[in-house]
């Protein structure tokens, strides 16, 4: 039974992946006649630190100099480690003096001047004294989605909330210097969650 369940799950996952790829590719989606769905936004990720820490430890000028600093990173999540590996820098968990997988705690450590960490650029304007470092670092952006459960997405009040978010979020991200597109689009649904937005529109609302 376990083997049969694994086979079905794998087939379903591959089908979702293929459908998501087709919807995300403008050329293929147009050829196959399925709606094209772009990302809601992409959030630039930057290396950053509080000025207080930089005054004490100095400011790194090159990516490899990061290893000479007190780094704030994740514990079990290996996203940052894979990023360093892609740059050709052999970095392990032991290089991070402070580690946590709690996103809020991770951000507060950076904002408190505990060391150098990595965060979405828009967050820096909420952390006085924290500034971006090493602009030459090419860190892949983090995708941002606007999603709502498919069972309530046609509700009038819910529609108005998400219409507001679809209009307001890009402006907020633009104000933070992210270069985010001016609209938020519909994205593919999965596991009962459907993303909605101003560009793609909603179905008729149920009042």
Short mmCIF file of N, CA and C in Angstrom, two decimals, residues 44-204:
data_model
loop_
_atom_site.label_atom_id
_atom_site.label_comp_id
_atom_site.label_asym_id
_atom_site.label_seq_id
_atom_site.Cartn_x
_atom_site.Cartn_y
_atom_site.Cartn_z
N UNK A 44 14.17 41.41 -3.34
CA UNK A 44 15.63 41.32 -3.31
C UNK A 44 16.14 41.00 -1.90
N UNK A 45 17.12 40.11 -1.83
CA UNK A 45 17.74 39.74 -0.57
C UNK A 45 19.13 40.38 -0.51
N UNK A 46 19.48 40.95 0.65
CA UNK A 46 20.77 41.62 0.78
C UNK A 46 21.47 41.17 2.05
N UNK A 47 22.79 41.25 2.03
CA UNK A 47 23.56 41.12 3.26
C UNK A 47 23.44 42.44 4.00
N UNK A 48 23.30 42.40 5.30
CA UNK A 48 23.06 43.65 6.03
C UNK A 48 23.56 43.53 7.47
N UNK A 49 23.78 44.68 8.08
CA UNK A 49 24.23 44.72 9.47
C UNK A 49 23.94 46.09 10.04
N UNK A 50 23.86 46.17 11.36
CA UNK A 50 23.65 47.45 12.03
C UNK A 50 24.95 48.24 12.04
N UNK A 51 24.84 49.56 11.93
CA UNK A 51 26.03 50.41 11.91
C UNK A 51 26.86 50.24 13.17
N UNK A 52 26.21 49.95 14.29
CA UNK A 52 26.94 49.75 15.54
C UNK A 52 27.90 48.57 15.45
N UNK A 53 27.42 47.48 14.83
CA UNK A 53 28.30 46.32 14.65
C UNK A 53 29.44 46.66 13.69
N UNK A 54 29.13 47.37 12.61
CA UNK A 54 30.14 47.70 11.61
C UNK A 54 31.21 48.62 12.18
N UNK A 55 30.83 49.51 13.09
CA UNK A 55 31.81 50.38 13.73
C UNK A 55 32.80 49.58 14.57
N UNK A 56 32.32 48.50 15.14
CA UNK A 56 33.18 47.68 15.99
C UNK A 56 34.01 46.68 15.20
N UNK A 57 33.39 46.07 14.19
CA UNK A 57 34.05 44.96 13.48
C UNK A 57 34.56 45.33 12.10
N UNK A 58 34.19 46.52 11.60
CA UNK A 58 34.59 46.90 10.26
C UNK A 58 33.56 46.47 9.22
N UNK A 59 33.67 47.06 8.03
CA UNK A 59 32.72 46.77 6.96
C UNK A 59 33.37 45.90 5.89
N UNK A 60 32.81 44.74 5.59
CA UNK A 60 33.40 43.87 4.55
C UNK A 60 33.28 44.52 3.17
N UNK A 61 34.34 44.40 2.40
CA UNK A 61 34.35 44.97 1.05
C UNK A 61 34.18 43.89 -0.03
N UNK A 62 34.49 42.65 0.33
CA UNK A 62 34.39 41.53 -0.61
C UNK A 62 33.62 40.39 0.06
N UNK A 63 32.90 39.59 -0.74
CA UNK A 63 32.11 38.50 -0.16
C UNK A 63 32.91 37.56 0.74
N UNK A 64 34.15 37.25 0.35
CA UNK A 64 34.95 36.32 1.16
C UNK A 64 35.28 36.88 2.53
N UNK A 65 35.21 38.20 2.69
CA UNK A 65 35.49 38.81 3.99
C UNK A 65 34.37 38.56 4.99
N UNK A 66 33.23 38.11 4.51
CA UNK A 66 32.13 37.79 5.43
C UNK A 66 32.54 36.74 6.45
N UNK A 67 33.43 35.83 6.04
CA UNK A 67 33.84 34.75 6.93
C UNK A 67 34.68 35.25 8.09
N UNK A 68 35.12 36.49 8.03
CA UNK A 68 35.89 37.07 9.12
C UNK A 68 34.99 37.78 10.13
N UNK A 69 33.68 37.73 9.89
CA UNK A 69 32.73 38.45 10.74
C UNK A 69 31.83 37.48 11.50
N UNK A 70 31.13 38.04 12.47
CA UNK A 70 30.13 37.26 13.21
C UNK A 70 28.87 37.22 12.36
N UNK A 71 28.52 36.04 11.90
CA UNK A 71 27.39 35.88 10.99
C UNK A 71 26.14 35.39 11.72
N UNK A 72 25.01 35.91 11.28
CA UNK A 72 23.70 35.49 11.79
C UNK A 72 23.04 34.69 10.68
N UNK A 73 22.64 33.46 10.97
CA UNK A 73 22.05 32.62 9.93
C UNK A 73 20.99 31.68 10.47
N UNK A 74 20.62 30.74 9.62
CA UNK A 74 19.62 29.75 10.00
C UNK A 74 20.30 28.55 10.66
N UNK A 75 19.50 27.76 11.34
CA UNK A 75 20.03 26.59 12.03
C UNK A 75 19.88 25.33 11.16
N UNK A 76 18.65 24.87 10.96
CA UNK A 76 18.41 23.68 10.15
C UNK A 76 18.23 24.01 8.67
N UNK A 77 17.70 25.16 8.38
CA UNK A 77 17.49 25.59 6.99
C UNK A 77 18.85 25.86 6.34
N UNK A 78 19.10 25.22 5.19
CA UNK A 78 20.41 25.36 4.54
C UNK A 78 20.40 26.34 3.37
N UNK A 79 19.40 27.22 3.30
CA UNK A 79 19.30 28.15 2.18
C UNK A 79 20.55 29.02 2.05
N UNK A 80 20.99 29.60 3.16
CA UNK A 80 22.17 30.47 3.12
C UNK A 80 23.42 29.68 2.77
N UNK A 81 23.53 28.47 3.29
CA UNK A 81 24.71 27.64 3.00
C UNK A 81 24.79 27.33 1.51
N UNK A 82 23.64 27.04 0.91
CA UNK A 82 23.63 26.76 -0.53
C UNK A 82 23.98 28.00 -1.33
N UNK A 83 23.59 29.16 -0.82
CA UNK A 83 23.96 30.40 -1.49
C UNK A 83 25.46 30.63 -1.48
N UNK A 84 26.09 30.39 -0.34
CA UNK A 84 27.54 30.52 -0.26
C UNK A 84 28.22 29.51 -1.18
N UNK A 85 27.70 28.29 -1.20
CA UNK A 85 28.28 27.25 -2.05
C UNK A 85 28.22 27.66 -3.52
N UNK A 86 27.12 28.31 -3.91
CA UNK A 86 26.99 28.75 -5.30
C UNK A 86 28.02 29.82 -5.65
N UNK A 87 28.49 30.56 -4.64
CA UNK A 87 29.52 31.58 -4.86
C UNK A 87 30.93 30.99 -4.77
N UNK A 88 31.01 29.68 -4.49
CA UNK A 88 32.31 29.05 -4.38
C UNK A 88 32.96 29.20 -3.03
N UNK A 89 32.15 29.56 -2.01
CA UNK A 89 32.69 29.72 -0.66
C UNK A 89 32.23 28.55 0.20
N UNK A 90 33.18 27.73 0.69
CA UNK A 90 32.82 26.57 1.52
C UNK A 90 32.44 27.02 2.93
N UNK A 91 31.17 27.21 3.18
CA UNK A 91 30.69 27.70 4.46
C UNK A 91 29.80 26.64 5.09
N UNK A 92 30.02 26.37 6.37
CA UNK A 92 29.21 25.42 7.12
C UNK A 92 28.47 26.10 8.24
N UNK A 93 27.65 25.33 8.94
CA UNK A 93 26.88 25.89 10.05
C UNK A 93 27.79 26.49 11.12
N UNK A 94 28.98 25.92 11.26
CA UNK A 94 29.89 26.38 12.31
C UNK A 94 30.39 27.80 12.06
N UNK A 95 30.25 28.31 10.83
CA UNK A 95 30.68 29.68 10.55
C UNK A 95 29.68 30.72 11.05
N UNK A 96 28.49 30.28 11.45
CA UNK A 96 27.46 31.20 11.92
C UNK A 96 27.45 31.18 13.45
N UNK A 97 27.87 32.29 14.04
CA UNK A 97 27.94 32.36 15.50
C UNK A 97 26.55 32.31 16.12
N UNK A 98 25.57 32.85 15.41
CA UNK A 98 24.19 32.88 15.90
C UNK A 98 23.29 32.25 14.86
N UNK A 99 22.53 31.23 15.26
CA UNK A 99 21.67 30.51 14.32
C UNK A 99 20.27 30.35 14.89
N UNK A 100 19.29 30.60 14.05
CA UNK A 100 17.90 30.35 14.42
C UNK A 100 17.07 30.23 13.15
N UNK A 101 16.09 29.35 13.19
CA UNK A 101 15.17 29.21 12.06
C UNK A 101 13.91 30.05 12.26
N UNK A 102 13.85 30.77 13.37
CA UNK A 102 12.71 31.64 13.65
C UNK A 102 12.93 32.96 12.91
N UNK A 103 12.08 33.26 11.94
CA UNK A 103 12.30 34.41 11.08
C UNK A 103 12.33 35.72 11.86
N UNK A 104 11.42 35.89 12.82
CA UNK A 104 11.38 37.14 13.58
C UNK A 104 12.64 37.29 14.43
N UNK A 105 13.02 36.19 15.11
CA UNK A 105 14.24 36.23 15.93
C UNK A 105 15.46 36.51 15.07
N UNK A 106 15.50 35.93 13.89
CA UNK A 106 16.62 36.16 12.97
C UNK A 106 16.72 37.64 12.62
N UNK A 107 15.58 38.25 12.30
CA UNK A 107 15.58 39.67 11.96
C UNK A 107 15.95 40.55 13.14
N UNK A 108 15.46 40.20 14.33
CA UNK A 108 15.76 41.02 15.51
C UNK A 108 17.24 40.95 15.87
N UNK A 109 17.88 39.82 15.65
CA UNK A 109 19.32 39.72 15.91
C UNK A 109 20.10 40.67 15.01
N UNK A 110 19.71 40.73 13.74
CA UNK A 110 20.37 41.66 12.82
C UNK A 110 20.12 43.10 13.25
N UNK A 111 18.87 43.42 13.57
CA UNK A 111 18.50 44.78 13.95
C UNK A 111 19.16 45.21 15.25
N UNK A 112 19.49 44.25 16.12
CA UNK A 112 20.11 44.57 17.40
C UNK A 112 21.63 44.72 17.29
N UNK A 113 22.18 44.47 16.10
CA UNK A 113 23.62 44.62 15.92
C UNK A 113 24.42 43.41 16.33
N UNK A 114 23.79 42.23 16.30
CA UNK A 114 24.48 41.01 16.72
C UNK A 114 25.51 40.54 15.70
N UNK A 115 25.35 40.94 14.45
CA UNK A 115 26.28 40.49 13.42
C UNK A 115 25.73 40.79 12.03
N UNK A 116 26.33 40.16 11.03
CA UNK A 116 25.89 40.33 9.64
C UNK A 116 24.95 39.19 9.28
N UNK A 117 23.81 39.54 8.71
CA UNK A 117 22.83 38.54 8.29
C UNK A 117 22.32 38.83 6.90
N UNK A 118 21.27 38.12 6.52
CA UNK A 118 20.69 38.27 5.19
C UNK A 118 19.18 38.44 5.35
N UNK A 119 18.63 39.44 4.67
CA UNK A 119 17.21 39.75 4.82
C UNK A 119 16.68 40.39 3.55
N UNK A 120 15.36 40.42 3.43
CA UNK A 120 14.73 41.11 2.31
C UNK A 120 14.98 42.61 2.45
N UNK A 121 15.30 43.28 1.36
CA UNK A 121 15.69 44.68 1.41
C UNK A 121 14.61 45.56 2.04
N UNK A 122 13.33 45.26 1.79
CA UNK A 122 12.28 46.13 2.30
C UNK A 122 12.27 46.17 3.82
N UNK A 123 12.81 45.14 4.48
CA UNK A 123 12.80 45.10 5.93
C UNK A 123 13.73 46.14 6.54
N UNK A 124 14.73 46.56 5.80
CA UNK A 124 15.75 47.43 6.37
C UNK A 124 15.20 48.78 6.79
N UNK A 125 14.17 49.27 6.11
CA UNK A 125 13.65 50.57 6.50
C UNK A 125 12.89 50.51 7.82
N UNK A 126 12.58 49.31 8.30
CA UNK A 126 11.94 49.14 9.60
C UNK A 126 12.97 48.89 10.71
N UNK A 127 14.23 48.80 10.34
CA UNK A 127 15.30 48.54 11.30
C UNK A 127 16.26 49.71 11.28
N UNK A 128 16.03 50.74 12.08
CA UNK A 128 16.92 51.92 12.08
C UNK A 128 18.37 51.53 12.35
N UNK A 129 19.26 52.08 11.54
CA UNK A 129 20.68 51.81 11.72
C UNK A 129 21.21 50.63 10.94
N UNK A 130 20.33 49.82 10.37
CA UNK A 130 20.76 48.65 9.58
C UNK A 130 20.91 49.07 8.12
N UNK A 131 22.01 48.71 7.51
CA UNK A 131 22.22 49.07 6.11
C UNK A 131 22.70 47.87 5.30
N UNK A 132 22.42 47.94 4.01
CA UNK A 132 22.79 46.86 3.10
C UNK A 132 24.30 46.89 2.85
N UNK A 133 24.86 45.70 2.62
CA UNK A 133 26.29 45.55 2.38
C UNK A 133 26.53 44.82 1.07
N UNK A 134 27.73 44.94 0.56
CA UNK A 134 28.20 44.15 -0.59
C UNK A 134 27.19 44.15 -1.75
N UNK A 135 26.98 45.28 -2.39
CA UNK A 135 26.02 45.33 -3.50
C UNK A 135 26.38 44.41 -4.66
N UNK A 136 27.64 43.97 -4.72
CA UNK A 136 28.06 43.08 -5.80
C UNK A 136 27.56 41.65 -5.62
N UNK A 137 27.04 41.34 -4.43
CA UNK A 137 26.50 39.99 -4.20
C UNK A 137 25.23 39.79 -5.04
N UNK A 138 25.21 38.75 -5.84
CA UNK A 138 24.05 38.43 -6.67
C UNK A 138 23.24 37.34 -5.96
N UNK A 139 22.43 37.75 -5.00
CA UNK A 139 21.61 36.80 -4.25
C UNK A 139 20.26 36.64 -4.94
N UNK A 140 19.83 35.41 -5.25
CA UNK A 140 18.53 35.22 -5.90
C UNK A 140 17.40 35.83 -5.08
N UNK A 141 16.48 36.53 -5.73
CA UNK A 141 15.37 37.16 -4.99
C UNK A 141 14.40 36.12 -4.45
N UNK A 142 13.63 36.53 -3.46
CA UNK A 142 12.63 35.66 -2.85
C UNK A 142 11.27 35.92 -3.48
N UNK A 143 10.60 34.89 -4.03
CA UNK A 143 9.28 35.11 -4.63
C UNK A 143 8.23 35.48 -3.59
N UNK A 144 7.32 36.34 -3.97
CA UNK A 144 6.26 36.79 -3.07
C UNK A 144 4.91 36.52 -3.72
N UNK A 145 4.01 35.87 -2.98
CA UNK A 145 2.70 35.49 -3.52
C UNK A 145 1.58 36.14 -2.70
N UNK A 146 0.49 36.43 -3.38
CA UNK A 146 -0.72 36.87 -2.71
C UNK A 146 -1.75 35.76 -2.91
N UNK A 147 -2.16 35.10 -1.81
CA UNK A 147 -2.97 33.90 -1.93
C UNK A 147 -4.18 33.94 -1.00
N UNK A 148 -5.23 33.26 -1.43
CA UNK A 148 -6.45 33.15 -0.64
C UNK A 148 -7.06 31.78 -0.90
N UNK A 149 -7.72 31.20 0.09
CA UNK A 149 -8.33 29.90 -0.09
C UNK A 149 -9.45 29.99 -1.12
N UNK A 150 -9.52 28.98 -1.97
CA UNK A 150 -10.47 29.02 -3.09
C UNK A 150 -11.92 29.04 -2.62
N UNK A 151 -12.20 28.56 -1.41
CA UNK A 151 -13.58 28.52 -0.93
C UNK A 151 -14.10 29.89 -0.54
N UNK A 152 -13.21 30.86 -0.28
CA UNK A 152 -13.68 32.18 0.15
C UNK A 152 -13.26 33.30 -0.79
N UNK A 153 -12.58 32.98 -1.88
CA UNK A 153 -12.05 34.03 -2.73
C UNK A 153 -13.13 34.79 -3.49
N UNK A 154 -14.35 34.26 -3.58
CA UNK A 154 -15.41 34.98 -4.26
C UNK A 154 -16.27 35.79 -3.30
N UNK A 155 -15.94 35.79 -2.04
CA UNK A 155 -16.67 36.60 -1.05
C UNK A 155 -16.40 38.07 -1.29
N UNK A 156 -17.45 38.89 -1.23
CA UNK A 156 -17.30 40.32 -1.47
C UNK A 156 -16.29 40.99 -0.56
N UNK A 157 -16.42 40.84 0.78
CA UNK A 157 -15.45 41.46 1.68
C UNK A 157 -14.02 40.97 1.45
N UNK A 158 -13.86 39.65 1.22
CA UNK A 158 -12.53 39.11 0.97
C UNK A 158 -11.96 39.69 -0.31
N UNK A 159 -12.81 39.79 -1.32
CA UNK A 159 -12.36 40.36 -2.60
C UNK A 159 -11.86 41.78 -2.42
N UNK A 160 -12.58 42.58 -1.63
CA UNK A 160 -12.17 43.97 -1.45
C UNK A 160 -10.83 44.05 -0.71
N UNK A 161 -10.64 43.17 0.28
CA UNK A 161 -9.37 43.15 1.01
C UNK A 161 -8.21 42.83 0.07
N UNK A 162 -8.41 41.81 -0.76
CA UNK A 162 -7.31 41.41 -1.64
C UNK A 162 -7.11 42.38 -2.79
N UNK A 163 -8.17 43.06 -3.23
CA UNK A 163 -7.99 44.12 -4.21
C UNK A 163 -7.11 45.22 -3.62
N UNK A 164 -7.38 45.54 -2.36
CA UNK A 164 -6.57 46.57 -1.69
C UNK A 164 -5.12 46.13 -1.57
N UNK A 165 -4.90 44.86 -1.15
CA UNK A 165 -3.54 44.36 -1.00
C UNK A 165 -2.81 44.33 -2.33
N UNK A 166 -3.53 43.94 -3.39
CA UNK A 166 -2.92 43.87 -4.72
C UNK A 166 -2.46 45.24 -5.19
N UNK A 167 -3.15 46.27 -4.74
CA UNK A 167 -2.76 47.64 -5.13
C UNK A 167 -1.72 48.22 -4.18
N UNK A 168 -1.85 47.93 -2.89
CA UNK A 168 -1.00 48.58 -1.89
C UNK A 168 0.38 47.93 -1.75
N UNK A 169 0.44 46.61 -1.83
CA UNK A 169 1.72 45.93 -1.60
C UNK A 169 2.81 46.35 -2.58
N UNK A 170 2.53 46.40 -3.90
CA UNK A 170 3.60 46.84 -4.80
C UNK A 170 4.10 48.24 -4.50
N UNK A 171 3.21 49.13 -4.08
CA UNK A 171 3.63 50.49 -3.75
C UNK A 171 4.55 50.49 -2.55
N UNK A 172 4.21 49.67 -1.55
CA UNK A 172 5.05 49.58 -0.37
C UNK A 172 6.43 49.01 -0.72
N UNK A 173 6.44 48.00 -1.58
CA UNK A 173 7.71 47.40 -1.96
C UNK A 173 8.53 48.35 -2.83
N UNK A 174 7.85 49.10 -3.71
CA UNK A 174 8.55 50.10 -4.51
C UNK A 174 9.18 51.16 -3.62
N UNK A 175 8.46 51.55 -2.57
CA UNK A 175 8.97 52.57 -1.66
C UNK A 175 10.22 52.09 -0.94
N UNK A 176 10.35 50.78 -0.81
CA UNK A 176 11.53 50.22 -0.16
C UNK A 176 12.67 49.98 -1.14
N UNK A 177 12.46 50.38 -2.41
CA UNK A 177 13.52 50.27 -3.39
C UNK A 177 13.72 48.87 -3.95
N UNK A 178 12.64 48.08 -4.02
CA UNK A 178 12.79 46.71 -4.50
C UNK A 178 12.64 46.58 -6.00
N UNK A 179 12.09 47.58 -6.65
CA UNK A 179 11.87 47.46 -8.09
C UNK A 179 10.76 46.50 -8.42
N UNK A 180 9.80 46.34 -7.53
CA UNK A 180 8.70 45.41 -7.72
C UNK A 180 7.75 45.90 -8.81
N UNK A 181 7.17 45.01 -9.62
CA UNK A 181 6.20 45.43 -10.63
C UNK A 181 5.03 46.19 -10.01
N UNK A 182 4.34 46.98 -10.82
CA UNK A 182 3.29 47.85 -10.32
C UNK A 182 1.98 47.13 -10.07
N UNK A 183 1.87 45.87 -10.47
CA UNK A 183 0.65 45.12 -10.22
C UNK A 183 0.97 43.77 -9.63
N UNK A 184 -0.04 43.17 -9.01
CA UNK A 184 0.08 41.81 -8.49
C UNK A 184 -0.84 40.92 -9.31
N UNK A 185 -0.33 39.83 -9.80
CA UNK A 185 -1.07 38.97 -10.70
C UNK A 185 -1.61 37.72 -10.04
N UNK A 186 -2.57 37.09 -10.70
CA UNK A 186 -3.05 35.78 -10.28
C UNK A 186 -1.94 34.76 -10.47
N UNK A 187 -1.81 33.82 -9.55
CA UNK A 187 -0.83 32.75 -9.67
C UNK A 187 -1.52 31.40 -9.53
N UNK A 188 -0.86 30.29 -9.91
CA UNK A 188 -1.53 28.99 -9.89
C UNK A 188 -2.01 28.59 -8.51
N UNK A 189 -3.13 27.84 -8.50
CA UNK A 189 -3.69 27.33 -7.24
C UNK A 189 -3.07 25.98 -6.93
N UNK A 190 -2.98 25.70 -5.63
CA UNK A 190 -2.45 24.40 -5.23
C UNK A 190 -2.96 24.09 -3.83
N UNK A 191 -3.40 22.87 -3.61
CA UNK A 191 -3.85 22.40 -2.30
C UNK A 191 -4.94 23.29 -1.72
N UNK A 192 -5.86 23.74 -2.56
CA UNK A 192 -6.98 24.51 -2.06
C UNK A 192 -6.69 25.99 -1.88
N UNK A 193 -5.45 26.42 -2.08
CA UNK A 193 -5.11 27.83 -1.93
C UNK A 193 -5.02 28.45 -3.32
N UNK A 194 -5.72 29.55 -3.52
CA UNK A 194 -5.67 30.22 -4.80
C UNK A 194 -5.16 31.63 -4.62
N UNK A 195 -4.22 32.02 -5.47
CA UNK A 195 -3.69 33.38 -5.39
C UNK A 195 -4.53 34.27 -6.28
N UNK A 196 -4.69 35.49 -5.87
CA UNK A 196 -5.54 36.42 -6.58
C UNK A 196 -4.85 37.76 -6.68
N UNK A 197 -5.28 38.58 -7.63
CA UNK A 197 -4.66 39.88 -7.72
C UNK A 197 -5.34 40.79 -8.71
N UNK A 198 -4.89 42.03 -8.73
CA UNK A 198 -5.55 43.05 -9.51
C UNK A 198 -5.46 42.79 -11.01
N UNK A 199 -4.30 42.31 -11.46
CA UNK A 199 -4.12 42.14 -12.89
C UNK A 199 -4.96 40.99 -13.44
N UNK A 200 -5.03 39.89 -12.69
CA UNK A 200 -5.76 38.74 -13.19
C UNK A 200 -7.24 38.81 -12.91
N UNK A 201 -7.64 39.53 -11.86
CA UNK A 201 -9.05 39.71 -11.56
C UNK A 201 -9.62 38.56 -10.76
N UNK A 202 -10.81 38.80 -10.23
CA UNK A 202 -11.56 37.83 -9.43
C UNK A 202 -12.76 37.35 -10.23
N UNK A 203 -13.28 36.18 -9.88
CA UNK A 203 -14.60 35.82 -10.39
C UNK A 203 -15.65 36.69 -9.71
N UNK A 204 -16.89 36.68 -10.18
CA UNK A 204 -17.93 37.51 -9.57
C UNK A 204 -18.03 37.25 -8.08
#
